[in-house]
Amino acid sequence: MNRLIALFSLLLVCALTQADQLNVDSVSEQIREAESFHDEARSLTHSWVITARLIEEAKAALADDQLMRADELSKRALRTALASVSQSIREKEVWRNRIPSS
Amino acid sequence: MTRATAFLVALLAAAGASAEPESDRQAFVRYFEQRFPDVEVSAHVDGAYALNEQTREQWLAMEDFPPYEFSVDDGEVLFGASFKDGSGYQDCFGDGNVKQHFPYFDDDRQTVVTLEVAINDCRKASGEEPLAYDGEDIALLAAFIAFASRDSLIDIDVPPGGLAAYEAGKEYYYSRRGQLNFSCSHCHMQMSGMKLRAETLSASVGQVTHWPVYRFKWQEIGPLHRRFVECNEQVGAEGLDYQSETYRNLEYFLTYMSRGLPLNGPASRK
């Protein structure tokens, strides 16, 4: 029984610290990161439409005090921004394989 | 002797430099000859209508009353008007039969000059404001010039100085892009002739011969770069500005791939 209470308290503490970490600053920072990778992808002419959309939605959610949603959206934006940059890096290596051989 | 050798070396270097675009082009054309043995290469200037009998019939009927006709007329009026300094487009483009020479690589500016850029250069040289690349006037002027250039054969080359721009366009064409992870070549080579959402995919050879295009979807005449944006967005990639360096390089590469084909612009498309 004691062990169970201990476990619950631990879970509670974890949940609280998690919630504590999720604040406007941390989410804003996440959005900035997504933006910066998206800009990088743009400069490589490999940016994706979805990233821009997710960034906009994350900003709107943040402005609307929907912190959890803004967090989720900016995480997705970061994922797609990173994927677009990595696409550009990968393609540098392989695009030539698609040229028909003479 | 040493002079002759030096000359020979220089000649070989020059030949070597432009040999790649030419062998690229031959392989590119051969690709479509093998994929569509029953379709003449020059027939691809009609795009998807060269590959789909049914839509071709409808399209030919539509071309009886070409929807770009008024654009050509309006473009001719613009073309004939004088600038403030008394000169005009004729001083830059003669009678307008010039499209076959575009785009070309300008060594001084180290950049690809498309017809649209040349139109604005012509204006600026006479102290006129440049036209917006996404505006109507430039499309109308291009429509008239395309019409005046009909049946001329694409006649551009890639000088040694232009190779990097050509290569950049070629890399853009063959690179996967967007969330769908498709390259131009996936749709317009490997999948050409197949259907995508009820549309037959055209072959890339011949894709640049007929611009600007009146599209029923647009309800107006629009430039090649507008189509580039649309094809980018179809795969979830962000489109670029019309006449951006990347799109001009892409146009340069694609036009070289269609070198020798007859111009047939403007055209209509769904």
Short mmCIF file of C-alpha atoms in Angstrom, two decimals:
data_model
loop_
_atom_site.label_atom_id
_atom_site.label_comp_id
_atom_site.label_asym_id
_atom_site.label_seq_id
_atom_site.Cartn_x
_atom_site.Cartn_y
_atom_site.Cartn_z
CA MET A 1 0.00 0.00 0.00
CA ASN A 2 2.80 2.36 0.89
CA ARG A 3 4.57 1.48 -2.28
CA LEU A 4 1.45 2.22 -4.26
CA ILE A 5 1.15 5.66 -2.67
CA ALA A 6 4.79 6.30 -3.39
CA LEU A 7 4.27 5.36 -7.02
CA PHE A 8 1.25 7.61 -7.34
CA SER A 9 3.09 10.51 -5.76
CA LEU A 10 5.94 9.96 -8.15
CA LEU A 11 3.58 9.98 -11.11
CA LEU A 12 1.93 13.10 -9.78
CA VAL A 13 5.25 14.85 -9.39
CA CYS A 14 6.20 13.85 -12.93
CA ALA A 15 2.90 15.12 -14.32
CA LEU A 16 3.27 18.38 -12.41
CA THR A 17 6.82 19.04 -13.55
CA GLN A 18 5.76 18.20 -17.10
CA ALA A 19 2.95 20.71 -16.90
CA ASP A 20 5.35 23.09 -15.31
CA GLN A 21 7.78 22.82 -18.21
CA LEU A 22 5.04 23.56 -20.66
CA ASN A 23 4.88 27.33 -20.54
CA VAL A 24 4.59 30.12 -23.03
CA ASP A 25 8.35 30.56 -23.24
CA SER A 26 9.14 26.93 -23.94
CA VAL A 27 6.44 26.66 -26.59
CA SER A 28 7.49 29.95 -28.19
CA GLU A 29 11.02 28.64 -28.29
CA GLN A 30 9.81 25.46 -29.99
CA ILE A 31 7.96 27.53 -32.59
CA ARG A 32 11.10 29.58 -33.21
CA GLU A 33 13.09 26.39 -33.73
CA ALA A 34 10.54 25.10 -36.23
CA GLU A 35 10.66 28.44 -38.03
CA SER A 36 14.39 28.44 -38.25
CA PHE A 37 14.53 24.94 -39.76
CA HIS A 38 11.72 25.90 -42.10
CA ASP A 39 13.73 28.94 -43.24
CA GLU A 40 16.72 26.68 -43.74
CA ALA A 41 14.59 24.36 -45.89
CA ARG A 42 13.38 27.39 -47.83
CA SER A 43 16.88 28.55 -48.58
CA LEU A 44 17.54 25.04 -49.91
CA THR A 45 14.33 25.27 -52.02
CA HIS A 46 12.97 22.26 -50.15
CA SER A 47 10.41 23.77 -47.80
CA TRP A 48 7.03 22.12 -47.31
CA VAL A 49 3.60 23.73 -47.31
CA ILE A 50 2.51 21.78 -44.22
CA THR A 51 5.29 23.26 -42.05
CA ALA A 52 4.20 26.81 -42.73
CA ARG A 53 0.62 25.87 -41.94
CA LEU A 54 1.54 24.12 -38.67
CA ILE A 55 3.64 27.09 -37.57
CA GLU A 56 0.75 29.45 -38.21
CA GLU A 57 -1.64 27.20 -36.33
CA ALA A 58 0.76 26.83 -33.41
CA LYS A 59 1.11 30.60 -33.16
CA ALA A 60 -2.65 31.05 -33.25
CA ALA A 61 -3.13 28.42 -30.54
CA LEU A 62 -0.49 30.09 -28.39
CA ALA A 63 -2.12 33.48 -28.82
CA ASP A 64 -5.36 31.82 -27.78
CA ASP A 65 -3.78 30.41 -24.57
CA GLN A 66 -4.17 26.85 -25.81
CA LEU A 67 -0.79 25.80 -24.55
CA MET A 68 -1.12 22.03 -25.00
CA ARG A 69 -2.37 22.43 -28.53
CA ALA A 70 0.32 24.97 -29.39
CA ASP A 71 2.89 22.54 -28.00
CA GLU A 72 1.56 19.66 -30.06
CA LEU A 73 1.38 21.74 -33.25
CA SER A 74 4.84 23.20 -32.87
CA LYS A 75 6.26 19.72 -32.25
CA ARG A 76 4.70 18.60 -35.53
CA ALA A 77 5.99 21.70 -37.28
CA LEU A 78 9.45 20.93 -36.01
CA ARG A 79 9.19 17.35 -37.24
CA THR A 80 8.12 18.34 -40.76
CA ALA A 81 10.69 21.15 -40.90
CA LEU A 82 13.45 18.69 -39.99
CA ALA A 83 12.13 16.16 -42.50
CA SER A 84 12.23 18.78 -45.26
CA VAL A 85 15.82 19.74 -44.48
CA SER A 86 16.85 16.10 -44.35
CA GLN A 87 15.09 15.51 -47.69
CA SER A 88 17.26 18.20 -49.21
CA ILE A 89 20.43 16.66 -47.78
CA ARG A 90 19.49 13.17 -48.96
CA GLU A 91 18.56 14.38 -52.43
CA LYS A 92 21.96 16.03 -52.89
CA GLU A 93 23.37 12.50 -52.84
CA VAL A 94 20.87 10.65 -54.97
CA TRP A 95 19.25 12.95 -57.55
CA ARG A 96 21.74 11.99 -60.20
CA ASN A 97 20.57 8.37 -60.08
CA ARG A 98 17.37 9.46 -61.81
CA ILE A 99 19.00 10.88 -64.93
CA PRO A 100 18.38 8.52 -67.86
CA SER A 101 21.67 7.05 -68.97
CA SER A 102 22.83 7.78 -72.46
CA MET B 1 52.73 24.36 -82.70
CA THR B 2 52.27 25.20 -79.03
CA ARG B 3 49.72 27.78 -80.12
CA ALA B 4 47.88 25.22 -82.17
CA THR B 5 47.93 22.79 -79.27
CA ALA B 6 46.63 25.43 -76.90
CA PHE B 7 43.88 26.23 -79.36
CA LEU B 8 43.00 22.56 -79.65
CA VAL B 9 42.93 22.17 -75.88
CA ALA B 10 40.69 25.21 -75.54
CA LEU B 11 38.42 23.88 -78.26
CA LEU B 12 38.17 20.48 -76.60
CA ALA B 13 37.48 22.08 -73.24
CA ALA B 14 34.70 24.14 -74.76
CA ALA B 15 33.28 21.14 -76.58
CA GLY B 16 33.53 19.05 -73.44
CA ALA B 17 31.69 21.68 -71.46
CA SER B 18 28.65 21.76 -73.68
CA ALA B 19 28.77 18.07 -74.57
CA GLU B 20 26.97 17.16 -71.38
CA PRO B 21 23.73 19.10 -72.01
CA GLU B 22 23.63 17.67 -75.52
CA SER B 23 24.14 14.07 -74.41
CA ASP B 24 21.62 14.71 -71.60
CA ARG B 25 19.13 15.90 -74.17
CA GLN B 26 19.65 12.91 -76.42
CA ALA B 27 19.18 10.48 -73.53
CA PHE B 28 16.12 12.45 -72.38
CA VAL B 29 14.52 12.28 -75.83
CA ARG B 30 15.41 8.62 -76.19
CA TYR B 31 13.72 7.93 -72.86
CA PHE B 32 10.41 9.18 -74.24
CA GLU B 33 10.91 7.52 -77.62
CA GLN B 34 11.26 4.21 -75.85
CA ARG B 35 8.39 4.87 -73.46
CA PHE B 36 6.04 6.01 -76.25
CA PRO B 37 7.20 4.27 -79.42
CA ASP B 38 4.02 5.29 -81.26
CA VAL B 39 4.29 8.99 -80.43
CA GLU B 40 6.57 11.26 -82.44
CA VAL B 41 8.79 13.31 -80.14
CA SER B 42 7.50 16.52 -81.73
CA ALA B 43 3.92 15.49 -80.89
CA HIS B 44 4.70 15.98 -77.18
CA VAL B 45 4.42 19.75 -77.69
CA ASP B 46 0.69 19.13 -77.15
CA GLY B 47 1.43 17.80 -73.68
CA ALA B 48 -1.01 15.31 -72.22
CA TYR B 49 -3.18 15.59 -75.33
CA ALA B 50 -0.51 13.73 -77.25
CA LEU B 51 -1.01 10.78 -74.93
CA ASN B 52 -4.77 10.60 -74.52
CA GLU B 53 -6.93 10.15 -77.60
CA GLN B 54 -10.17 11.02 -75.85
CA THR B 55 -9.15 14.32 -74.28
CA ARG B 56 -7.32 15.20 -77.48
CA GLU B 57 -10.59 15.19 -79.41
CA GLN B 58 -12.22 17.55 -76.93
CA TRP B 59 -9.18 19.76 -76.88
CA LEU B 60 -9.00 20.03 -80.68
CA ALA B 61 -12.66 21.03 -80.74
CA MET B 62 -11.89 23.67 -78.14
CA GLU B 63 -8.98 24.99 -80.19
CA ASP B 64 -11.42 25.86 -82.99
CA PHE B 65 -12.25 28.92 -80.90
CA PRO B 66 -9.01 29.36 -79.03
CA PRO B 67 -9.60 31.02 -75.67
CA TYR B 68 -6.23 32.80 -75.88
CA GLU B 69 -7.13 34.61 -79.10
CA PHE B 70 -8.07 37.87 -77.40
CA SER B 71 -4.93 37.71 -75.28
CA VAL B 72 -2.83 37.60 -78.43
CA ASP B 73 -4.73 40.60 -79.82
CA ASP B 74 -4.37 42.56 -76.59
CA GLY B 75 -0.71 41.59 -76.43
CA GLU B 76 -0.18 42.87 -79.96
CA VAL B 77 -1.60 46.26 -78.99
CA LEU B 78 0.71 46.46 -75.97
CA PHE B 79 3.63 45.33 -78.11
CA GLY B 80 2.99 48.06 -80.67
CA ALA B 81 2.70 50.91 -78.16
CA SER B 82 5.60 53.34 -77.72
CA PHE B 83 7.50 54.07 -74.53
CA LYS B 84 7.85 57.62 -73.23
CA ASP B 85 11.22 57.97 -74.93
CA GLY B 86 9.68 57.09 -78.31
CA SER B 87 11.20 53.63 -78.57
CA GLY B 88 9.24 50.42 -78.13
CA TYR B 89 9.30 46.66 -77.89
CA GLN B 90 10.06 46.40 -81.60
CA ASP B 91 13.44 47.97 -80.90
CA CYS B 92 14.19 45.05 -78.61
CA PHE B 93 12.32 42.18 -80.26
CA GLY B 94 11.77 43.16 -83.91
CA ASP B 95 8.54 41.59 -85.13
CA GLY B 96 8.34 39.38 -82.05
CA ASN B 97 9.55 36.16 -83.65
CA VAL B 98 12.23 35.65 -80.99
CA LYS B 99 10.92 33.18 -78.46
CA GLN B 100 13.08 30.37 -79.84
CA HIS B 101 16.17 32.09 -78.44
CA PHE B 102 14.89 32.18 -74.85
CA PRO B 103 15.97 31.56 -72.21
CA TYR B 104 19.65 32.24 -72.69
CA PHE B 105 22.57 32.61 -70.34
CA ASP B 106 23.86 36.16 -69.96
CA ASP B 107 27.58 36.01 -69.26
CA ASP B 108 27.83 39.61 -68.08
CA ARG B 109 25.11 39.25 -65.50
CA GLN B 110 25.85 35.58 -64.84
CA THR B 111 22.19 34.70 -64.94
CA VAL B 112 19.53 33.09 -67.09
CA VAL B 113 17.44 35.58 -69.07
CA THR B 114 13.92 34.41 -69.84
CA LEU B 115 11.58 36.19 -72.24
CA GLU B 116 9.80 37.83 -69.31
CA VAL B 117 13.06 39.17 -67.89
CA ALA B 118 14.01 40.46 -71.35
CA ILE B 119 10.66 42.24 -71.64
CA ASN B 120 11.37 44.07 -68.40
CA ASP B 121 14.98 44.77 -69.42
CA CYS B 122 13.61 46.35 -72.59
CA ARG B 123 11.30 48.56 -70.55
CA LYS B 124 13.92 49.56 -68.02
CA ALA B 125 16.36 50.53 -70.77
CA SER B 126 13.79 53.10 -71.88
CA GLY B 127 13.09 54.36 -68.41
CA GLU B 128 9.82 52.48 -68.00
CA GLU B 129 8.77 50.71 -64.83
CA PRO B 130 9.16 46.91 -64.96
CA LEU B 131 5.95 44.88 -65.15
CA ALA B 132 4.89 42.55 -62.34
CA TYR B 133 5.76 38.98 -63.25
CA ASP B 134 2.44 37.73 -61.93
CA GLY B 135 0.47 40.44 -63.71
CA GLU B 136 -1.66 40.39 -66.82
CA ASP B 137 0.35 42.68 -69.11
CA ILE B 138 3.47 40.55 -69.15
CA ALA B 139 1.40 37.45 -69.92
CA LEU B 140 -0.32 39.26 -72.80
CA LEU B 141 2.99 40.46 -74.24
CA ALA B 142 4.39 36.95 -73.91
CA ALA B 143 1.27 35.61 -75.62
CA PHE B 144 1.78 37.87 -78.61
CA ILE B 145 5.49 37.03 -78.82
CA ALA B 146 4.71 33.31 -78.53
CA PHE B 147 2.22 33.65 -81.37
CA ALA B 148 4.69 35.59 -83.52
CA SER B 149 7.26 32.84 -82.88
CA ARG B 150 5.02 29.92 -83.78
CA ASP B 151 6.70 27.12 -85.74
CA SER B 152 10.19 28.45 -85.06
CA LEU B 153 12.38 25.72 -83.61
CA ILE B 154 13.80 26.11 -80.10
CA ASP B 155 17.37 27.21 -80.63
CA ILE B 156 19.18 27.78 -77.37
CA ASP B 157 22.53 26.54 -76.18
CA VAL B 158 24.49 26.24 -73.00
CA PRO B 159 27.81 28.08 -73.17
CA PRO B 160 30.51 27.05 -70.68
CA GLY B 161 29.52 29.99 -68.44
CA GLY B 162 25.93 28.76 -68.31
CA LEU B 163 26.69 25.20 -67.26
CA ALA B 164 26.25 25.83 -63.54
CA ALA B 165 22.80 27.35 -64.11
CA TYR B 166 21.89 24.43 -66.37
CA GLU B 167 23.09 21.95 -63.74
CA ALA B 168 21.11 23.72 -61.02
CA GLY B 169 17.96 23.44 -63.13
CA LYS B 170 18.67 19.79 -63.81
CA GLU B 171 19.20 19.06 -60.10
CA TYR B 172 15.94 20.82 -59.28
CA TYR B 173 14.13 18.72 -61.87
CA TYR B 174 15.40 15.38 -60.60
CA SER B 175 15.21 16.07 -56.84
CA ARG B 176 12.39 14.81 -54.68
CA ARG B 177 10.46 17.58 -53.03
CA GLY B 178 7.52 18.20 -50.73
CA GLN B 179 5.84 15.99 -48.18
CA LEU B 180 4.82 13.58 -50.96
CA ASN B 181 8.49 13.22 -51.80
CA PHE B 182 8.18 13.39 -55.59
CA SER B 183 10.52 14.84 -58.18
CA CYS B 184 9.36 16.35 -61.48
CA SER B 185 10.86 13.30 -63.15
CA HIS B 186 8.69 10.92 -61.12
CA CYS B 187 5.51 12.37 -62.57
CA HIS B 188 6.67 13.57 -65.98
CA MET B 189 9.05 10.75 -66.90
CA GLN B 190 8.41 7.58 -64.93
CA MET B 191 4.66 8.12 -64.64
CA SER B 192 4.12 10.05 -67.87
CA GLY B 193 1.11 8.79 -69.81
CA MET B 194 -0.46 7.48 -66.60
CA LYS B 195 -3.38 9.10 -64.88
CA LEU B 196 -3.26 11.14 -61.72
CA ARG B 197 -6.64 12.24 -60.37
CA ALA B 198 -8.24 11.95 -63.81
CA GLU B 199 -5.42 13.88 -65.49
CA THR B 200 -3.01 12.25 -67.92
CA LEU B 201 0.56 13.14 -67.02
CA SER B 202 2.42 14.80 -69.88
CA ALA B 203 5.97 13.97 -70.92
CA SER B 204 8.53 16.60 -69.96
CA VAL B 205 9.88 16.78 -73.47
CA GLY B 206 7.82 19.47 -75.21
CA GLN B 207 6.54 20.94 -71.95
CA VAL B 208 7.92 24.43 -72.54
CA THR B 209 6.96 25.01 -76.17
CA HIS B 210 3.51 26.51 -75.74
CA TRP B 211 3.58 29.15 -72.99
CA PRO B 212 1.84 31.23 -71.86
CA VAL B 213 -1.22 29.01 -71.53
CA TYR B 214 -4.88 29.81 -71.15
CA ARG B 215 -6.15 27.46 -68.49
CA PHE B 216 -9.80 26.98 -67.86
CA LYS B 217 -8.99 26.36 -64.24
CA TRP B 218 -7.33 29.80 -64.05
CA GLN B 219 -9.88 31.48 -66.33
CA GLU B 220 -6.99 33.45 -67.78
CA ILE B 221 -3.66 33.18 -69.51
CA GLY B 222 -0.68 32.50 -67.28
CA PRO B 223 3.05 31.84 -67.44
CA LEU B 224 5.08 28.65 -67.16
CA HIS B 225 6.24 29.58 -63.68
CA ARG B 226 2.66 29.57 -62.47
CA ARG B 227 2.48 25.94 -63.53
CA PHE B 228 5.76 25.26 -61.70
CA VAL B 229 4.19 26.63 -58.51
CA GLU B 230 1.17 24.43 -58.99
CA CYS B 231 3.25 21.31 -59.58
CA ASN B 232 5.35 22.13 -56.49
CA GLU B 233 2.25 22.57 -54.36
CA GLN B 234 0.73 19.36 -55.66
CA VAL B 235 3.42 17.43 -53.83
CA GLY B 236 3.26 19.63 -50.73
CA ALA B 237 6.33 21.72 -51.58
CA GLU B 238 6.28 25.49 -51.27
CA GLY B 239 6.27 27.18 -54.66
CA LEU B 240 8.80 29.88 -55.50
CA ASP B 241 8.44 33.40 -56.89
CA TYR B 242 7.87 33.70 -60.63
CA GLN B 243 11.20 34.49 -62.27
CA SER B 244 13.16 33.47 -59.20
CA GLU B 245 16.64 32.28 -60.08
CA THR B 246 15.72 28.67 -59.33
CA TYR B 247 12.71 28.69 -61.66
CA ARG B 248 14.71 30.41 -64.40
CA ASN B 249 17.36 27.71 -64.11
CA LEU B 250 14.67 25.04 -64.23
CA GLU B 251 13.20 26.65 -67.35
CA TYR B 252 16.67 26.76 -68.88
CA PHE B 253 17.21 23.04 -68.32
CA LEU B 254 13.72 22.07 -69.52
CA THR B 255 13.99 24.26 -72.62
CA TYR B 256 17.32 22.74 -73.54
CA MET B 257 15.70 19.31 -73.26
CA SER B 258 13.19 20.50 -75.90
CA ARG B 259 15.77 22.07 -78.17
CA GLY B 260 14.84 21.65 -81.82
CA LEU B 261 11.11 21.29 -81.17
CA PRO B 262 8.67 23.72 -82.79
CA LEU B 263 7.07 26.48 -80.74
CA ASN B 264 3.27 26.32 -80.59
CA GLY B 265 2.22 28.90 -78.07
CA PRO B 266 0.02 30.15 -76.73
CA ALA B 267 -2.07 27.07 -76.02
CA SER B 268 -5.13 26.10 -74.03
CA ARG B 269 -5.28 23.57 -71.24
CA LYS B 270 -7.89 22.36 -68.81
#
